[in-house]
Amino acid sequence: MRPPKPLPAAVRQWAEQRIGHVVSVRDASHDWDRSRVWELEGADGVHRYVKVSPSEKFFTRETRAYRHVVPALGHSRAPHLIDSRAQDLALLLTAVPGRPAKELPLAAGDWRAVYQQAGALCARLHEAGELDRADRVEAEASLEAAADGAEKYLTRASDRLTEGEQQLIRDHAAQLRRVGPVPVGYIHGDNQPRNWLWSEAGLALVDFERSRPAACVQDLVILAATQWVDHPDRENAFRQSYGRELTDAERHALRCLTALDAVNCLAWGPDNNDQMVTARGRRTLDRLMRESRP
């Protein structure tokens, strides 16, 4: 078990200037080195969160999302940004009820309810206002950018892949460049049950540091590579509440993106001693290789 990460004194002082005296602090970080999140209890008994972003890029993405996009999800469906402090990459957030869905021993019917609400919230996020010109350019280039990243991950993971597997990744990257126009919007960027808080009040989304303008289908990649493989009922619940069928181009893009996710996982997972991410990549790649055989 890792030791708790201390809340930086300057960040605590800044938070107390906004919310008053803090009586207790709990390290609420994910179990990886760059995650830095703390739960604060104020003298008023109210709980809030401070997050220090792992990079300026993530800080910019997350603060922008909270200010301009997340409110479209509705009251209590995501934290509210109280304030941010750029010099420390710090965000001060309200708390929303619930625990990460992935930590809960839910029955099959409860999981379907979770996915039904996740599909509806994902649709709200993707439809949250018109993209401005710069955002639309970024979003429309997102699949090309994903394809461009394939060679970088192949280089890092080359000793973990057969020649056939490397060729399959390159083939899917090439196909991704040719799928044609797809719907674009503002995506969550890490859309999976660890970032879904479930309670009697319903579902809430958290952790928007990877939010950005992109092809909407990119928000489905992790779900397609993990949860939906073994639980088609969860996929059906999500898709029904998402409110529209995927286009043919999106379905093709999703398959290509899962292949690129696999090589990303096989590059990042072993380098960071993350067995779950590594296993996700290996399982997806094995499945795609089986499906590609005559």
mmCIF file of C-alpha atoms in Angstrom:
data_model
loop_
_atom_site.group_PDB
_atom_site.id
_atom_site.type_symbol
_atom_site.label_atom_id
_atom_site.label_comp_id
_atom_site.label_asym_id
_atom_site.label_seq_id
_atom_site.Cartn_x
_atom_site.Cartn_y
_atom_site.Cartn_z
ATOM 1 C CA MET A 1 0.000 0.000 0.000
ATOM 2 C CA ARG A 2 1.373 3.401 -0.978
ATOM 3 C CA PRO A 3 1.836 6.098 1.698
ATOM 4 C CA PRO A 4 -0.728 8.947 1.673
ATOM 5 C CA LYS A 5 0.236 11.951 -0.407
ATOM 6 C CA PRO A 6 0.397 15.181 1.619
ATOM 7 C CA LEU A 7 -1.692 18.148 0.506
ATOM 8 C CA PRO A 8 0.744 20.969 -0.397
ATOM 9 C CA ALA A 9 0.614 23.742 2.197
ATOM 10 C CA ALA A 10 0.149 26.493 -0.410
ATOM 11 C CA VAL A 11 -2.788 24.644 -1.963
ATOM 12 C CA ARG A 12 -4.421 24.087 1.433
ATOM 13 C CA GLN A 13 -4.024 27.765 2.306
ATOM 14 C CA TRP A 14 -5.585 28.761 -1.009
ATOM 15 C CA ALA A 15 -8.499 26.360 -0.505
ATOM 16 C CA GLU A 16 -9.154 27.684 3.006
ATOM 17 C CA GLN A 17 -9.301 31.212 1.634
ATOM 18 C CA ARG A 18 -12.199 30.021 -0.537
ATOM 19 C CA ILE A 19 -14.117 27.666 1.786
ATOM 20 C CA GLY A 20 -12.971 28.479 5.311
ATOM 21 C CA HIS A 21 -11.094 26.352 7.831
ATOM 22 C CA VAL A 22 -10.432 22.737 6.835
ATOM 23 C CA VAL A 23 -10.724 20.296 9.742
ATOM 24 C CA SER A 24 -9.600 17.100 7.951
ATOM 25 C CA VAL A 25 -7.878 16.016 4.758
ATOM 26 C CA ARG A 26 -8.044 12.570 3.131
ATOM 27 C CA ASP A 27 -5.863 11.448 0.245
ATOM 28 C CA ALA A 28 -8.335 10.368 -2.465
ATOM 29 C CA SER A 29 -5.835 9.884 -5.292
ATOM 30 C CA HIS A 30 -5.997 7.034 -7.771
ATOM 31 C CA ASP A 31 -3.324 4.390 -7.304
ATOM 32 C CA TRP A 32 -0.817 5.889 -9.750
ATOM 33 C CA ASP A 33 2.026 8.314 -9.163
ATOM 34 C CA ARG A 34 0.674 11.397 -10.949
ATOM 35 C CA SER A 35 -2.809 11.300 -9.418
ATOM 36 C CA ARG A 36 -3.184 13.914 -6.666
ATOM 37 C CA VAL A 37 -6.669 14.388 -5.215
ATOM 38 C CA TRP A 38 -7.723 15.172 -1.644
ATOM 39 C CA GLU A 39 -11.086 15.202 0.088
ATOM 40 C CA LEU A 40 -11.475 18.181 2.413
ATOM 41 C CA GLU A 41 -13.929 18.470 5.288
ATOM 42 C CA GLY A 42 -14.689 22.049 6.206
ATOM 43 C CA ALA A 43 -15.628 23.427 9.611
ATOM 44 C CA ASP A 44 -19.173 23.642 8.225
ATOM 45 C CA GLY A 45 -19.199 19.848 7.777
ATOM 46 C CA VAL A 46 -19.315 20.112 3.991
ATOM 47 C CA HIS A 47 -16.959 17.912 1.958
ATOM 48 C CA ARG A 48 -15.134 19.238 -1.090
ATOM 49 C CA TYR A 49 -12.238 18.104 -3.243
ATOM 50 C CA VAL A 50 -8.922 19.586 -4.317
ATOM 51 C CA LYS A 51 -7.221 18.178 -7.379
ATOM 52 C CA VAL A 52 -3.720 19.045 -8.581
ATOM 53 C CA SER A 53 -3.515 18.265 -12.282
ATOM 54 C CA PRO A 54 -0.631 16.158 -13.588
ATOM 55 C CA SER A 55 0.167 18.689 -16.322
ATOM 56 C CA GLU A 56 -0.726 22.143 -17.592
ATOM 57 C CA LYS A 57 -2.530 20.549 -20.559
ATOM 58 C CA PHE A 58 -4.784 18.496 -18.298
ATOM 59 C CA PHE A 59 -5.396 21.492 -16.018
ATOM 60 C CA THR A 60 -6.452 23.622 -18.983
ATOM 61 C CA ARG A 61 -8.725 20.926 -20.366
ATOM 62 C CA GLU A 62 -10.400 20.247 -17.047
ATOM 63 C CA THR A 63 -10.993 23.836 -15.993
ATOM 64 C CA ARG A 64 -12.410 24.625 -19.414
ATOM 65 C CA ALA A 65 -14.697 21.602 -19.264
ATOM 66 C CA TYR A 66 -16.053 22.529 -15.831
ATOM 67 C CA ARG A 67 -16.699 26.104 -16.871
ATOM 68 C CA HIS A 68 -18.229 25.617 -20.292
ATOM 69 C CA VAL A 69 -19.377 22.035 -20.859
ATOM 70 C CA VAL A 70 -20.021 20.093 -17.638
ATOM 71 C CA PRO A 71 -22.994 22.274 -16.558
ATOM 72 C CA ALA A 72 -24.934 20.703 -19.451
ATOM 73 C CA LEU A 73 -24.991 17.435 -17.498
ATOM 74 C CA GLY A 74 -27.362 18.924 -14.941
ATOM 75 C CA HIS A 75 -27.446 19.458 -11.186
ATOM 76 C CA SER A 76 -25.620 16.801 -9.124
ATOM 77 C CA ARG A 77 -24.487 14.915 -12.257
ATOM 78 C CA ALA A 78 -20.914 16.219 -11.957
ATOM 79 C CA PRO A 79 -18.863 18.311 -9.527
ATOM 80 C CA HIS A 80 -19.035 22.097 -9.710
ATOM 81 C CA LEU A 81 -15.832 24.113 -10.031
ATOM 82 C CA ILE A 82 -15.518 26.465 -7.052
ATOM 83 C CA ASP A 83 -12.200 27.959 -8.124
ATOM 84 C CA SER A 84 -8.894 27.139 -9.809
ATOM 85 C CA ARG A 85 -5.293 28.203 -9.218
ATOM 86 C CA ALA A 86 -3.135 28.032 -12.327
ATOM 87 C CA GLN A 87 0.241 28.427 -10.618
ATOM 88 C CA ASP A 88 -0.345 25.186 -8.698
ATOM 89 C CA LEU A 89 -2.512 23.488 -11.361
ATOM 90 C CA ALA A 90 -5.123 23.164 -8.619
ATOM 91 C CA LEU A 91 -8.906 22.858 -8.862
ATOM 92 C CA LEU A 92 -11.330 23.204 -5.949
ATOM 93 C CA LEU A 93 -14.505 21.192 -6.555
ATOM 94 C CA THR A 94 -17.788 20.419 -4.882
ATOM 95 C CA ALA A 95 -18.505 16.816 -3.961
ATOM 96 C CA VAL A 96 -21.176 14.704 -5.618
ATOM 97 C CA PRO A 97 -22.769 11.665 -3.980
ATOM 98 C CA GLY A 98 -21.770 8.117 -4.718
ATOM 99 C CA ARG A 99 -18.865 5.717 -5.050
ATOM 100 C CA PRO A 100 -17.060 4.635 -8.231
ATOM 101 C CA ALA A 101 -19.290 2.085 -9.921
ATOM 102 C CA LYS A 102 -16.373 -0.267 -10.506
ATOM 103 C CA GLU A 103 -15.966 -0.656 -6.715
ATOM 104 C CA LEU A 104 -19.579 -1.663 -6.088
ATOM 105 C CA PRO A 105 -20.965 -5.239 -5.954
ATOM 106 C CA LEU A 106 -23.863 -4.474 -8.274
ATOM 107 C CA ALA A 107 -26.361 -7.002 -9.594
ATOM 108 C CA ALA A 108 -26.885 -7.346 -13.347
ATOM 109 C CA GLY A 109 -30.006 -5.179 -13.301
ATOM 110 C CA ASP A 110 -28.252 -2.446 -11.343
ATOM 111 C CA TRP A 111 -25.404 -2.456 -13.865
ATOM 112 C CA ARG A 112 -27.900 -1.989 -16.665
ATOM 113 C CA ALA A 113 -29.331 1.012 -14.795
ATOM 114 C CA VAL A 114 -25.833 2.454 -14.429
ATOM 115 C CA TYR A 115 -25.177 2.081 -18.151
ATOM 116 C CA GLN A 116 -28.547 3.498 -19.065
ATOM 117 C CA GLN A 117 -27.773 6.686 -17.160
ATOM 118 C CA ALA A 118 -24.194 6.735 -18.470
ATOM 119 C CA GLY A 119 -25.475 6.690 -22.046
ATOM 120 C CA ALA A 120 -27.816 9.608 -21.370
ATOM 121 C CA LEU A 121 -25.098 11.685 -19.655
ATOM 122 C CA CYS A 122 -22.612 10.911 -22.407
ATOM 123 C CA ALA A 123 -25.112 12.139 -25.000
ATOM 124 C CA ARG A 124 -25.655 15.375 -23.051
ATOM 125 C CA LEU A 125 -21.929 15.970 -22.949
ATOM 126 C CA HIS A 126 -21.460 15.294 -26.648
ATOM 127 C CA GLU A 127 -24.304 17.671 -27.513
ATOM 128 C CA ALA A 128 -23.317 20.449 -25.120
ATOM 129 C CA GLY A 129 -23.444 23.453 -27.421
ATOM 130 C CA GLU A 130 -21.944 24.218 -30.793
ATOM 131 C CA LEU A 131 -18.200 23.852 -31.207
ATOM 132 C CA ASP A 132 -16.425 27.048 -32.139
ATOM 133 C CA ARG A 133 -14.215 27.089 -35.219
ATOM 134 C CA ALA A 134 -10.998 26.069 -33.465
ATOM 135 C CA ASP A 135 -12.715 23.283 -31.532
ATOM 136 C CA ARG A 136 -14.337 21.937 -34.682
ATOM 137 C CA VAL A 137 -10.984 21.830 -36.461
ATOM 138 C CA GLU A 138 -9.476 19.915 -33.519
ATOM 139 C CA ALA A 139 -12.437 17.554 -33.306
ATOM 140 C CA GLU A 140 -12.492 16.781 -37.011
ATOM 141 C CA ALA A 141 -8.761 16.007 -36.912
ATOM 142 C CA SER A 142 -9.000 13.724 -33.876
ATOM 143 C CA LEU A 143 -9.204 10.400 -35.727
ATOM 144 C CA GLU A 144 -6.249 11.357 -37.904
ATOM 145 C CA ALA A 145 -4.341 12.296 -34.750
ATOM 146 C CA ALA A 146 -5.182 8.921 -33.186
ATOM 147 C CA ALA A 147 -3.900 7.148 -36.292
ATOM 148 C CA ASP A 148 -0.722 9.243 -36.202
ATOM 149 C CA GLY A 149 0.004 7.989 -32.673
ATOM 150 C CA ALA A 150 0.052 4.334 -33.679
ATOM 151 C CA GLU A 151 3.704 4.236 -34.758
ATOM 152 C CA LYS A 152 4.856 5.831 -31.503
ATOM 153 C CA TYR A 153 3.150 3.115 -29.469
ATOM 154 C CA LEU A 154 4.323 0.383 -31.857
ATOM 155 C CA THR A 155 7.910 1.509 -31.324
ATOM 156 C CA ARG A 156 7.522 1.341 -27.546
ATOM 157 C CA ALA A 157 5.738 -2.018 -27.579
ATOM 158 C CA SER A 158 7.537 -3.689 -30.495
ATOM 159 C CA ASP A 159 9.212 -6.344 -28.342
ATOM 160 C CA ARG A 160 5.802 -7.368 -26.967
ATOM 161 C CA LEU A 161 4.134 -7.851 -30.363
ATOM 162 C CA THR A 162 4.490 -10.347 -33.194
ATOM 163 C CA GLU A 163 4.989 -9.144 -36.748
ATOM 164 C CA GLY A 164 1.393 -10.098 -37.490
ATOM 165 C CA GLU A 165 0.118 -8.059 -34.558
ATOM 166 C CA GLN A 166 2.153 -5.041 -35.609
ATOM 167 C CA GLN A 167 0.745 -5.294 -39.125
ATOM 168 C CA LEU A 168 -2.812 -5.539 -37.778
ATOM 169 C CA ILE A 169 -2.277 -2.297 -35.820
ATOM 170 C CA ARG A 170 -0.878 -0.544 -38.895
ATOM 171 C CA ASP A 171 -3.793 -1.784 -41.010
ATOM 172 C CA HIS A 172 -6.325 -0.417 -38.535
ATOM 173 C CA ALA A 173 -4.497 2.914 -38.309
ATOM 174 C CA ALA A 174 -4.625 3.178 -42.101
ATOM 175 C CA GLN A 175 -8.331 2.297 -42.141
ATOM 176 C CA LEU A 176 -9.040 4.915 -39.473
ATOM 177 C CA ARG A 177 -7.770 7.622 -41.824
ATOM 178 C CA ARG A 178 -10.368 6.561 -44.402
ATOM 179 C CA VAL A 179 -13.560 6.177 -42.356
ATOM 180 C CA GLY A 180 -14.977 9.506 -43.498
ATOM 181 C CA PRO A 181 -16.874 12.163 -41.511
ATOM 182 C CA VAL A 182 -18.224 11.198 -38.079
ATOM 183 C CA PRO A 183 -20.207 13.167 -35.478
ATOM 184 C CA VAL A 184 -18.000 15.374 -33.293
ATOM 185 C CA GLY A 185 -18.513 17.063 -29.947
ATOM 186 C CA TYR A 186 -16.999 17.508 -26.520
ATOM 187 C CA ILE A 187 -15.972 14.143 -25.027
ATOM 188 C CA HIS A 188 -15.182 13.058 -21.471
ATOM 189 C CA GLY A 189 -11.977 11.354 -22.584
ATOM 190 C CA ASP A 190 -11.789 8.704 -19.828
ATOM 191 C CA ASN A 191 -15.333 7.415 -19.938
ATOM 192 C CA GLN A 192 -15.403 4.275 -17.775
ATOM 193 C CA PRO A 193 -16.886 3.003 -14.473
ATOM 194 C CA ARG A 194 -14.007 4.225 -12.321
ATOM 195 C CA ASN A 195 -15.109 7.775 -13.199
ATOM 196 C CA TRP A 196 -18.827 7.109 -12.705
ATOM 197 C CA LEU A 197 -20.147 7.700 -9.186
ATOM 198 C CA TRP A 198 -23.276 5.696 -8.398
ATOM 199 C CA SER A 199 -25.699 6.380 -5.554
ATOM 200 C CA GLU A 200 -29.414 6.418 -4.792
ATOM 201 C CA ALA A 201 -29.442 9.845 -6.429
ATOM 202 C CA GLY A 202 -28.259 8.314 -9.710
ATOM 203 C CA LEU A 203 -25.067 8.593 -11.725
ATOM 204 C CA ALA A 204 -22.499 11.398 -11.705
ATOM 205 C CA LEU A 205 -19.391 11.813 -13.880
ATOM 206 C CA VAL A 206 -16.042 12.939 -12.479
ATOM 207 C CA ASP A 207 -12.467 13.501 -13.688
ATOM 208 C CA PHE A 208 -12.607 15.661 -16.810
ATOM 209 C CA GLU A 209 -8.875 16.198 -17.325
ATOM 210 C CA ARG A 210 -8.975 14.384 -20.692
ATOM 211 C CA SER A 211 -12.050 16.251 -21.940
ATOM 212 C CA ARG A 212 -11.598 17.766 -25.388
ATOM 213 C CA PRO A 213 -13.284 18.344 -28.750
ATOM 214 C CA ALA A 214 -13.123 15.055 -30.652
ATOM 215 C CA ALA A 215 -15.038 12.421 -32.558
ATOM 216 C CA CYS A 216 -17.850 11.375 -30.213
ATOM 217 C CA VAL A 217 -17.126 7.688 -30.790
ATOM 218 C CA GLN A 218 -13.792 8.070 -29.009
ATOM 219 C CA ASP A 219 -15.714 8.149 -25.726
ATOM 220 C CA LEU A 220 -16.852 4.552 -26.325
ATOM 221 C CA VAL A 221 -13.459 2.933 -26.882
ATOM 222 C CA ILE A 222 -12.625 1.853 -23.324
ATOM 223 C CA LEU A 223 -16.159 0.556 -22.817
ATOM 224 C CA ALA A 224 -16.029 -1.427 -26.067
ATOM 225 C CA ALA A 225 -12.627 -2.887 -25.156
ATOM 226 C CA THR A 226 -13.603 -3.887 -21.612
ATOM 227 C CA GLN A 227 -17.153 -3.929 -20.289
ATOM 228 C CA TRP A 228 -19.108 -4.555 -23.485
ATOM 229 C CA VAL A 229 -17.095 -7.585 -24.578
ATOM 230 C CA ASP A 230 -18.471 -9.672 -21.704
ATOM 231 C CA HIS A 231 -21.701 -7.782 -21.011
ATOM 232 C CA PRO A 232 -23.683 -7.011 -24.179
ATOM 233 C CA ASP A 233 -26.691 -6.123 -22.005
ATOM 234 C CA ARG A 234 -24.707 -3.171 -20.619
ATOM 235 C CA GLU A 235 -23.851 -2.059 -24.132
ATOM 236 C CA ASN A 236 -27.520 -2.278 -25.138
ATOM 237 C CA ALA A 237 -28.578 -0.209 -22.103
ATOM 238 C CA PHE A 238 -25.990 2.457 -22.905
ATOM 239 C CA ARG A 239 -26.835 2.631 -26.598
ATOM 240 C CA GLN A 240 -30.594 2.835 -26.006
ATOM 241 C CA SER A 241 -30.253 5.850 -23.723
ATOM 242 C CA TYR A 242 -27.524 7.434 -25.857
ATOM 243 C CA GLY A 243 -30.363 8.373 -28.155
ATOM 244 C CA ARG A 244 -29.046 7.531 -31.598
ATOM 245 C CA GLU A 245 -27.507 4.648 -33.514
ATOM 246 C CA LEU A 246 -23.847 4.846 -34.425
ATOM 247 C CA THR A 247 -23.229 5.582 -38.083
ATOM 248 C CA ASP A 248 -21.442 3.007 -40.252
ATOM 249 C CA ALA A 249 -18.366 5.229 -40.163
ATOM 250 C CA GLU A 250 -18.487 5.336 -36.355
ATOM 251 C CA ARG A 251 -18.762 1.565 -36.071
ATOM 252 C CA HIS A 252 -15.743 1.138 -38.331
ATOM 253 C CA ALA A 253 -13.845 3.823 -36.419
ATOM 254 C CA LEU A 254 -14.656 2.151 -33.103
ATOM 255 C CA ARG A 255 -13.085 -1.117 -34.208
ATOM 256 C CA CYS A 256 -9.979 0.713 -35.441
ATOM 257 C CA LEU A 257 -9.743 2.729 -32.243
ATOM 258 C CA THR A 258 -9.942 -0.386 -30.066
ATOM 259 C CA ALA A 259 -6.937 -1.756 -31.959
ATOM 260 C CA LEU A 260 -5.003 1.452 -31.308
ATOM 261 C CA ASP A 261 -6.109 1.368 -27.667
ATOM 262 C CA ALA A 262 -4.647 -2.129 -27.428
ATOM 263 C CA VAL A 263 -1.179 -1.101 -28.594
ATOM 264 C CA ASN A 264 -1.337 1.985 -26.358
ATOM 265 C CA CYS A 265 -2.084 -0.292 -23.391
ATOM 266 C CA LEU A 266 0.746 -2.659 -24.332
ATOM 267 C CA ALA A 267 3.155 0.272 -24.533
ATOM 268 C CA TRP A 268 2.024 2.093 -21.381
ATOM 269 C CA GLY A 269 0.998 -0.773 -19.094
ATOM 270 C CA PRO A 270 4.294 -2.672 -18.776
ATOM 271 C CA ASP A 271 6.305 0.557 -18.614
ATOM 272 C CA ASN A 272 4.188 1.680 -15.644
ATOM 273 C CA ASN A 273 3.747 -1.725 -14.006
ATOM 274 C CA ASP A 274 -0.009 -1.597 -14.572
ATOM 275 C CA GLN A 275 -1.149 -5.178 -14.987
ATOM 276 C CA MET A 276 -4.800 -4.290 -15.600
ATOM 277 C CA VAL A 277 -4.016 -1.940 -18.483
ATOM 278 C CA THR A 278 -1.555 -4.461 -19.932
ATOM 279 C CA ALA A 279 -4.143 -7.244 -19.716
ATOM 280 C CA ARG A 280 -6.731 -5.031 -21.420
ATOM 281 C CA GLY A 281 -4.431 -4.426 -24.353
ATOM 282 C CA ARG A 282 -3.404 -8.059 -24.694
ATOM 283 C CA ARG A 283 -6.977 -9.315 -24.524
ATOM 284 C CA THR A 284 -8.199 -6.854 -27.163
ATOM 285 C CA LEU A 285 -5.325 -7.614 -29.505
ATOM 286 C CA ASP A 286 -5.786 -11.375 -29.132
ATOM 287 C CA ARG A 287 -9.479 -10.984 -29.939
ATOM 288 C CA LEU A 288 -8.823 -8.846 -33.003
ATOM 289 C CA MET A 289 -6.211 -11.323 -34.239
ATOM 290 C CA ARG A 290 -8.672 -14.202 -33.898
ATOM 291 C CA GLU A 291 -11.356 -12.258 -35.742
ATOM 292 C CA SER A 292 -8.958 -11.361 -38.571
ATOM 293 C CA ARG A 293 -8.146 -14.986 -39.424
ATOM 294 C CA PRO A 294 -9.999 -16.505 -42.417
#
